[in-house]
Amino acid sequence: MAVKAVEVQRLEGPEGLALVERPEPAADGQVLVQVHVAGVSFPDLLLSRGLYQVKPQLPFVLGLEAAGRVLSAPEPSGLRVGQRVVVSGLGSWAELLAAPPEKVFPLSDRLSLAQGTAFLMNYQTAHFGLVRRGRLQAGETLLVQGAAGGVGSAAVDLGRALGAQVLAVVSDEAKAEVVRRLGAEHVVLAGEGWLERVRQLSGGGVDVAFDPVGGDRFDDTVRALAPEGRLVVIGFAGGRIPSLAMNRVLFRNIDVVGAAWGAFAERVPELPRRTHVALSELAEAGRLHPLVGAEFPLEQAAEALRLIEARRALGKVVLRLRGEEGT
Ligand SMILES: NC(=O)c1ccc[n+]([C@@H]2O[C@H](COP(=O)([O-])OP(=O)(O)OC[C@H]3O[C@@H](n4cnc5c(N)ncnc54)[C@H](OP(=O)(O)O)[C@@H]3O)[C@@H](O)[C@H]2O)c1
């Protein structure tokens, strides 16, 4: 049977994509998943331009994550036919996806399949960045840059669920409204004066800053930290990769830590499952509410990528291949 998929045929971003039919993937000891929803993320945009750390050979099926139902699974995986699952792995913008059992996780009934796609890269990165790398504690103050975006909105939602007081920075009022609904205590518009406002609101400085933006806001993000504050470097959506003079780290008594989830998960293969279990417990308790901001059909995958490129994404952007129940 032929399977519809979206390939990157030229490394030209949205213009280089094509909807194609490919042969059905062989299960070959892997879990075969019928994809209902595929996630769209900033790294997809980088992959489509050949700017990501992984550089697959052309043509390749785009997409790093999906949610759907199990069609077949090897016996020891413990997965059932028909079970709702989330899957991480390259090639998810396709009707069928074959993945090794360690990349397939059961999805909580409290979350829709569309929300499930946010639960992979965005929430796992937020968990790794806040809990393991940033050592965020309940009662601490957390500053989130790019807070309405994919990974930023996950950090706001998770930070609040972990008991932090969340201060969010966004570039416009529409994004501010979305982040307030996610539960940020204070939302500050980026622009002149945001640093002063964050210092006032946090009583002098924040304990943890979560930064997927870098760029021109980075210097002030460093200045926003309280003594012993932790800056968690997530990415550089703002374009510029900033640098930092070590005297500022020394005299301000701060930590600057990187959180590259994909690279770390390769080194500690059991960590994604443990992180998924921790996140699922919070979801089961009704404490996480992943925000899905936009849905596109597979045929409009290029539009989905353009939305992210234009900095207009709110929360998770997804491609819808089938209804929640299978239609
Ligand atoms: N470390 C990891 O493991 C990991 C995992 C996933 C993603 N990432 C990285 O995290 C970054 C954000 O990813 P995402 O999926 O959250 O992206 P996204 O949904 O597009 O959000 C990015 C946010 O960055 C802000 N931004 C500032 N300048 C921008 C610009 N010039 N272009 C686009 N956005 C800009 C925007 O917020 P405002 O408009 O409010 O400023 C936007 O909402 C990317 O660099 C991605 O590669 C890292």
Tab-separated table of C-alpha atoms and ligand atoms in Angstrom:
chain	number	residue	atom	x	y	z
A	1	MET	CA	0.000	0.000	0.000
A	2	ALA	CA	1.234	3.502	-0.796
A	3	VAL	CA	1.501	6.009	2.034
A	4	LYS	CA	1.192	9.794	1.728
A	5	ALA	CA	4.145	11.717	3.135
A	6	VAL	CA	5.813	15.111	2.900
A	7	GLU	CA	9.404	15.021	1.698
A	8	VAL	CA	12.154	17.596	1.727
A	9	GLN	CA	13.384	17.440	-1.865
A	10	ARG	CA	15.511	20.608	-1.867
A	11	LEU	CA	17.022	22.406	1.156
A	12	GLU	CA	14.945	25.535	0.519
A	13	GLY	CA	12.612	25.592	3.536
A	14	PRO	CA	8.838	25.469	2.799
A	15	GLU	CA	9.506	25.861	-0.963
A	16	GLY	CA	11.536	22.631	-1.044
A	17	LEU	CA	8.717	20.375	0.274
A	18	ALA	CA	6.611	17.977	-1.813
A	19	LEU	CA	3.627	15.729	-1.012
A	20	VAL	CA	4.501	12.250	-2.332
A	21	GLU	CA	3.403	8.628	-2.135
A	22	ARG	CA	5.929	6.218	-0.690
A	23	PRO	CA	5.880	2.477	-0.057
A	24	GLU	CA	4.468	1.400	3.302
A	25	PRO	CA	7.305	1.117	5.868
A	26	ALA	CA	8.232	-2.434	6.909
A	27	ALA	CA	7.516	-3.132	10.587
A	28	ASP	CA	10.670	-5.295	10.924
A	29	GLY	CA	10.536	-5.722	14.693
A	30	GLN	CA	9.446	-2.108	15.125
A	31	VAL	CA	6.143	-0.592	16.230
A	32	LEU	CA	3.955	0.409	13.308
A	33	VAL	CA	1.865	3.483	14.087
A	34	GLN	CA	-1.002	5.006	12.141
A	35	VAL	CA	-0.285	8.714	12.387
A	36	HIS	CA	-3.276	10.892	13.301
A	37	VAL	CA	-1.347	14.070	14.118
A	38	ALA	CA	2.240	15.054	13.350
A	39	GLY	CA	4.105	17.778	15.204
A	40	VAL	CA	5.677	20.773	13.459
A	41	SER	CA	8.576	22.428	15.220
A	42	PHE	CA	11.381	24.938	14.790
A	43	PRO	CA	13.909	22.097	14.263
A	44	ASP	CA	11.775	20.972	11.236
A	45	LEU	CA	12.364	24.397	9.743
A	46	LEU	CA	16.105	24.054	10.356
A	47	LEU	CA	16.089	20.521	8.852
A	48	SER	CA	14.257	21.786	5.750
A	49	ARG	CA	17.052	24.296	5.190
A	50	GLY	CA	19.943	21.957	5.991
A	51	LEU	CA	20.738	23.973	9.132
A	52	TYR	CA	20.038	21.295	11.778
A	53	GLN	CA	22.753	19.259	13.514
A	54	VAL	CA	21.344	16.135	11.770
A	55	LYS	CA	21.641	16.291	7.969
A	56	PRO	CA	19.680	13.409	6.351
A	57	GLN	CA	20.308	12.538	2.732
A	58	LEU	CA	17.815	14.047	0.232
A	59	PRO	CA	14.993	13.333	-0.306
A	60	PHE	CA	13.786	12.563	3.222
A	61	VAL	CA	10.427	12.610	5.006
A	62	LEU	CA	10.275	15.578	7.378
A	63	GLY	CA	8.883	15.590	10.937
A	64	LEU	CA	10.313	14.555	14.289
A	65	GLU	CA	7.232	13.510	16.256
A	66	ALA	CA	3.709	12.162	15.887
A	67	ALA	CA	0.718	10.841	17.787
A	68	GLY	CA	-1.588	8.063	16.655
A	69	ARG	CA	-2.637	4.468	17.200
A	70	VAL	CA	-0.618	1.262	17.209
A	71	LEU	CA	-1.230	-0.926	14.146
A	72	SER	CA	1.227	-3.648	15.156
A	73	ALA	CA	3.880	-4.039	17.842
A	74	PRO	CA	6.461	-6.659	18.743
A	75	GLU	CA	5.409	-8.798	21.723
A	76	PRO	CA	7.924	-7.530	24.331
A	77	SER	CA	7.020	-3.869	23.776
A	78	GLY	CA	3.901	-4.162	25.959
A	79	LEU	CA	1.985	-2.006	23.460
A	80	ARG	CA	-1.506	-3.039	22.276
A	81	VAL	CA	-3.018	-2.769	18.803
A	82	GLY	CA	-5.226	0.341	18.762
A	83	GLN	CA	-3.468	1.956	21.749
A	84	ARG	CA	-3.004	5.756	21.657
A	85	VAL	CA	0.697	6.564	21.553
A	86	VAL	CA	3.199	9.317	20.869
A	87	VAL	CA	6.290	8.582	18.790
A	88	SER	CA	9.539	10.445	18.294
A	89	GLY	CA	11.752	9.954	15.269
A	90	LEU	CA	12.538	11.472	11.889
A	91	GLY	CA	9.948	10.871	9.149
A	92	SER	CA	6.742	11.568	11.092
A	93	TRP	CA	4.998	13.644	8.384
A	94	ALA	CA	3.559	10.457	6.884
A	95	GLU	CA	0.421	8.350	7.252
A	96	LEU	CA	2.397	5.432	8.729
A	97	LEU	CA	5.490	5.479	10.888
A	98	ALA	CA	7.670	2.556	11.998
A	99	ALA	CA	9.687	3.223	15.156
A	100	PRO	CA	11.685	1.184	17.673
A	101	PRO	CA	9.691	0.412	20.865
A	102	GLU	CA	11.890	2.703	22.988
A	103	LYS	CA	10.675	5.703	20.949
A	104	VAL	CA	6.950	4.928	21.422
A	105	PHE	CA	5.101	5.948	24.593
A	106	PRO	CA	1.478	5.434	25.700
A	107	LEU	CA	-0.477	8.719	25.810
A	108	SER	CA	-2.522	9.763	28.843
A	109	ASP	CA	-6.307	9.778	28.281
A	110	ARG	CA	-6.326	13.311	29.678
A	111	LEU	CA	-4.580	14.570	26.521
A	112	SER	CA	-5.777	14.715	22.920
A	113	LEU	CA	-3.540	13.225	20.244
A	114	ALA	CA	-2.750	16.772	19.073
A	115	GLN	CA	-1.643	17.714	22.604
A	116	GLY	CA	0.369	14.506	22.646
A	117	THR	CA	2.687	15.797	19.926
A	118	ALA	CA	3.622	18.694	22.220
A	119	PHE	CA	4.431	16.149	24.903
A	120	LEU	CA	7.532	14.910	23.084
A	121	MET	CA	10.135	17.473	22.088
A	122	ASN	CA	8.598	20.542	23.729
A	123	TYR	CA	7.607	19.139	27.124
A	124	GLN	CA	10.563	16.756	27.391
A	125	THR	CA	12.953	19.621	26.603
A	126	ALA	CA	11.172	21.838	29.136
A	127	HIS	CA	11.389	19.088	31.779
A	128	PHE	CA	15.074	18.419	31.089
A	129	GLY	CA	15.856	22.150	31.084
A	130	LEU	CA	13.866	23.109	34.177
A	131	VAL	CA	14.230	20.075	36.416
A	132	ARG	CA	17.546	18.421	35.607
A	133	ARG	CA	19.636	21.273	34.203
A	134	GLY	CA	17.988	24.276	35.886
A	135	ARG	CA	17.244	22.561	39.248
A	136	LEU	CA	13.993	24.532	39.527
A	137	GLN	CA	12.312	24.238	42.946
A	138	ALA	CA	8.716	24.932	43.958
A	139	GLY	CA	8.383	28.525	45.124
A	140	GLU	CA	11.214	29.823	42.926
A	141	THR	CA	10.807	32.471	40.243
A	142	LEU	CA	11.112	31.367	36.618
A	143	LEU	CA	11.610	33.689	33.636
A	144	VAL	CA	10.618	32.212	30.246
A	145	GLN	CA	11.652	33.908	26.997
A	146	GLY	CA	9.667	33.221	23.791
A	147	ALA	CA	6.926	32.064	26.153
A	148	ALA	CA	4.144	31.698	23.573
A	149	GLY	CA	6.274	29.504	21.269
A	150	GLY	CA	6.453	25.708	21.270
A	151	VAL	CA	9.125	25.016	23.845
A	152	GLY	CA	8.474	28.304	25.710
A	153	SER	CA	4.768	27.564	26.264
A	154	ALA	CA	5.718	24.088	27.552
A	155	ALA	CA	8.139	25.697	30.033
A	156	VAL	CA	5.419	28.080	31.261
A	157	ASP	CA	2.913	25.250	31.719
A	158	LEU	CA	5.401	22.869	33.353
A	159	GLY	CA	7.017	25.593	35.478
A	160	ARG	CA	3.615	26.488	36.926
A	161	ALA	CA	2.802	22.791	37.480
A	162	LEU	CA	6.079	22.426	39.398
A	163	GLY	CA	5.091	25.275	41.698
A	164	ALA	CA	7.256	28.070	40.308
A	165	GLN	CA	6.152	31.670	39.957
A	166	VAL	CA	6.322	32.196	36.193
A	167	LEU	CA	7.276	35.487	34.531
A	168	ALA	CA	6.968	35.364	30.757
A	169	VAL	CA	8.453	37.608	28.068
A	170	VAL	CA	6.711	37.793	24.662
A	171	SER	CA	6.792	40.198	21.726
A	172	ASP	CA	3.123	41.181	21.381
A	173	GLU	CA	-0.203	41.415	23.166
A	174	ALA	CA	-1.814	38.428	21.357
A	175	LYS	CA	1.007	36.203	22.595
A	176	ALA	CA	0.707	37.759	26.069
A	177	GLU	CA	-2.955	36.756	26.251
A	178	VAL	CA	-2.131	33.147	25.329
A	179	VAL	CA	0.585	32.935	27.961
A	180	ARG	CA	-1.686	34.396	30.655
A	181	ARG	CA	-4.203	31.668	29.859
A	182	LEU	CA	-1.424	29.083	30.297
A	183	GLY	CA	-1.001	30.330	33.835
A	184	ALA	CA	1.971	32.718	33.807
A	185	GLU	CA	1.718	34.972	36.838
A	186	HIS	CA	3.169	37.989	35.010
A	187	VAL	CA	3.616	38.625	31.303
A	188	VAL	CA	5.959	41.360	30.132
A	189	LEU	CA	6.236	42.657	26.580
A	190	ALA	CA	9.739	42.506	25.098
A	191	GLY	CA	10.990	45.959	24.295
A	192	GLU	CA	12.489	48.745	26.277
A	193	GLY	CA	12.039	48.304	29.967
A	194	TRP	CA	11.266	44.577	30.174
A	195	LEU	CA	14.323	43.929	32.325
A	196	GLU	CA	13.351	46.546	34.923
A	197	ARG	CA	9.822	45.188	35.035
A	198	VAL	CA	11.063	41.606	35.556
A	199	ARG	CA	13.395	42.761	38.334
A	200	GLN	CA	10.533	44.592	40.068
A	201	LEU	CA	8.142	41.674	39.753
A	202	SER	CA	10.667	39.113	40.986
A	203	GLY	CA	11.948	41.201	43.876
A	204	GLY	CA	15.399	41.818	42.396
A	205	GLY	CA	16.031	38.922	40.017
A	206	VAL	CA	14.803	35.474	38.974
A	207	ASP	CA	16.054	32.097	40.177
A	208	VAL	CA	15.883	30.387	36.773
A	209	ALA	CA	15.760	31.825	33.247
A	210	PHE	CA	14.694	29.483	30.414
A	211	ASP	CA	15.905	30.855	27.086
A	212	PRO	CA	14.995	29.408	23.660
A	213	VAL	CA	15.550	32.825	21.994
A	214	GLY	CA	19.143	34.003	22.591
A	215	GLY	CA	19.612	36.872	20.119
A	216	ASP	CA	19.466	40.470	21.236
A	217	ARG	CA	17.535	39.718	24.435
A	218	PHE	CA	20.247	37.453	25.816
A	219	ASP	CA	22.361	40.075	27.640
A	220	ASP	CA	19.358	41.324	29.573
A	221	THR	CA	18.268	37.755	30.323
A	222	VAL	CA	21.625	37.307	32.083
A	223	ARG	CA	21.078	40.595	33.957
A	224	ALA	CA	17.649	39.372	35.089
A	225	LEU	CA	19.161	36.572	37.218
A	226	ALA	CA	19.338	36.762	41.004
A	227	PRO	CA	22.605	35.711	42.700
A	228	GLU	CA	22.872	31.915	42.352
A	229	GLY	CA	20.365	32.100	39.511
A	230	ARG	CA	20.555	29.544	36.695
A	231	LEU	CA	20.350	30.462	33.012
A	232	VAL	CA	19.184	27.479	30.939
A	233	VAL	CA	20.268	27.873	27.308
A	234	ILE	CA	17.730	26.123	25.052
A	235	GLY	CA	18.146	27.600	21.590
A	236	PHE	CA	18.607	30.620	19.372
A	237	ALA	CA	15.281	31.342	17.664
A	238	GLY	CA	16.319	35.026	17.663
A	239	GLY	CA	19.021	34.170	15.128
A	240	ARG	CA	22.199	35.366	16.841
A	241	ILE	CA	24.214	32.914	18.971
A	242	PRO	CA	25.239	35.113	21.902
A	243	SER	CA	28.476	34.979	23.867
A	244	LEU	CA	29.086	35.826	27.503
A	245	ALA	CA	32.104	37.298	29.308
A	246	MET	CA	33.063	35.005	32.191
A	247	ASN	CA	33.598	37.927	34.581
A	248	ARG	CA	29.814	38.376	34.546
A	249	VAL	CA	29.319	34.732	35.525
A	250	LEU	CA	31.927	35.104	38.267
A	251	PHE	CA	30.871	38.395	39.854
A	252	ARG	CA	27.140	37.776	39.621
A	253	ASN	CA	27.499	34.252	41.088
A	254	ILE	CA	25.331	32.676	38.419
A	255	ASP	CA	25.239	29.331	36.574
A	256	VAL	CA	24.896	29.139	32.792
A	257	VAL	CA	23.868	25.663	31.676
A	258	GLY	CA	23.038	24.168	28.292
A	259	ALA	CA	20.077	21.846	27.770
A	260	ALA	CA	20.300	19.995	24.434
A	261	TRP	CA	17.645	17.347	25.006
A	262	GLY	CA	18.095	15.255	21.842
A	263	ALA	CA	21.856	14.905	22.290
A	264	PHE	CA	21.494	14.032	25.983
A	265	ALA	CA	18.711	11.503	25.373
A	266	GLU	CA	21.028	9.661	22.963
A	267	ARG	CA	23.561	9.287	25.772
A	268	VAL	CA	21.021	8.214	28.415
A	269	PRO	CA	18.515	6.142	26.429
A	270	GLU	CA	16.199	5.371	29.382
A	271	LEU	CA	15.710	9.088	30.160
A	272	PRO	CA	12.985	9.876	27.559
A	273	ARG	CA	10.731	7.145	29.017
A	274	ARG	CA	11.375	8.297	32.605
A	275	THR	CA	10.673	11.880	31.589
A	276	HIS	CA	7.498	10.814	29.766
A	277	VAL	CA	6.291	8.989	32.896
A	278	ALA	CA	6.966	12.060	35.073
A	279	LEU	CA	5.114	14.320	32.626
A	280	SER	CA	2.249	11.837	32.265
A	281	GLU	CA	1.738	11.800	36.052
A	282	LEU	CA	1.347	15.574	36.005
A	283	ALA	CA	-1.060	15.323	33.053
A	284	GLU	CA	-3.087	12.598	34.806
A	285	ALA	CA	-3.371	14.890	37.814
A	286	GLY	CA	-4.802	17.580	35.510
A	287	ARG	CA	-1.798	19.853	36.047
A	288	LEU	CA	-0.583	20.175	32.443
A	289	HIS	CA	-2.514	21.743	29.569
A	290	PRO	CA	-0.462	21.659	26.344
A	291	LEU	CA	-1.576	24.431	24.020
A	292	VAL	CA	-2.240	23.544	20.368
A	293	GLY	CA	-2.283	26.834	18.475
A	294	ALA	CA	-2.742	25.740	14.857
A	295	GLU	CA	-3.719	22.689	12.821
A	296	PHE	CA	-3.081	22.161	9.094
A	297	PRO	CA	-3.848	19.234	6.770
A	298	LEU	CA	-0.810	17.305	5.536
A	299	GLU	CA	-1.249	18.923	2.112
A	300	GLN	CA	-0.532	22.323	3.725
A	301	ALA	CA	2.651	21.314	5.526
A	302	ALA	CA	4.561	24.163	3.867
A	303	GLU	CA	2.068	26.665	5.365
A	304	ALA	CA	2.669	25.190	8.821
A	305	LEU	CA	6.398	25.671	8.395
A	306	ARG	CA	5.853	29.250	7.165
A	307	LEU	CA	3.857	30.033	10.310
A	308	ILE	CA	6.855	29.061	12.440
A	309	GLU	CA	9.266	30.903	10.148
A	310	ALA	CA	7.149	34.061	10.415
A	311	ARG	CA	7.335	33.900	14.238
A	312	ARG	CA	3.560	33.518	14.439
A	313	ALA	CA	3.352	30.079	16.081
A	314	LEU	CA	1.360	29.883	19.322
A	315	GLY	CA	2.132	26.775	21.357
A	316	LYS	CA	2.200	23.591	19.294
A	317	VAL	CA	1.649	23.616	15.532
A	318	VAL	CA	0.379	20.303	14.136
A	319	LEU	CA	-0.507	18.520	10.901
A	320	ARG	CA	-3.812	16.659	11.082
A	321	LEU	CA	-3.888	13.375	9.101
A	322	ARG	CA	-6.869	11.682	10.812
A	323	GLY	CA	-9.482	12.604	13.404
A	324	GLU	CA	-8.860	11.993	17.102
A	325	GLU	CA	-10.862	8.742	16.962
A	326	GLY	CA	-9.582	7.475	13.646
A	327	THR	CA	-11.740	9.047	10.947
B	1	LIG	N1	17.579	22.444	23.421
B	1	LIG	C1	16.708	21.609	22.897
B	1	LIG	O1	16.747	20.405	23.168
B	1	LIG	C2	15.646	22.163	21.985
B	1	LIG	C3	14.457	21.460	21.756
B	1	LIG	C4	13.472	22.051	20.955
B	1	LIG	C5	13.699	23.312	20.389
B	1	LIG	N2	14.889	23.944	20.613
B	1	LIG	C6	15.180	25.270	20.064
B	1	LIG	O2	14.384	26.220	20.760
B	1	LIG	C7	14.118	27.323	19.903
B	1	LIG	C8	12.626	27.605	19.890
B	1	LIG	O3	11.929	26.501	19.320
B	1	LIG	P1	10.309	26.512	19.304
B	1	LIG	O4	9.907	25.227	18.668
B	1	LIG	O5	9.795	26.899	20.618
B	1	LIG	O6	10.056	27.703	18.246
B	1	LIG	P2	8.780	28.657	18.115
B	1	LIG	O7	7.541	27.922	18.506
B	1	LIG	O8	8.852	29.256	16.757
B	1	LIG	O9	9.036	29.788	19.221
B	1	LIG	C9	10.187	30.583	19.187
B	1	LIG	C10	9.930	31.884	19.925
B	1	LIG	O10	11.158	32.623	19.860
B	1	LIG	C11	10.858	34.004	19.798
B	1	LIG	N3	11.674	34.681	18.769
B	1	LIG	C12	12.449	35.759	18.965
B	1	LIG	N4	13.049	36.127	17.845
B	1	LIG	C13	12.636	35.285	16.893
B	1	LIG	C14	12.905	35.185	15.506
B	1	LIG	N5	13.742	36.019	14.889
B	1	LIG	N6	12.312	34.199	14.807
B	1	LIG	C15	11.501	33.324	15.425
B	1	LIG	N7	11.200	33.369	16.758
B	1	LIG	C16	11.771	34.348	17.475
B	1	LIG	C17	9.368	34.138	19.470
B	1	LIG	O11	8.774	34.689	20.625
B	1	LIG	P3	8.457	36.256	20.725
B	1	LIG	O12	7.843	36.654	19.395
B	1	LIG	O13	7.510	36.323	21.840
B	1	LIG	O14	9.775	36.886	20.974
B	1	LIG	C18	8.868	32.726	19.272
B	1	LIG	O15	7.600	32.547	19.881
B	1	LIG	C19	14.697	26.940	18.532
B	1	LIG	O16	15.971	27.541	18.412
B	1	LIG	C20	14.807	25.442	18.599
B	1	LIG	O17	15.816	24.935	17.737
B	1	LIG	C21	15.850	23.400	21.405
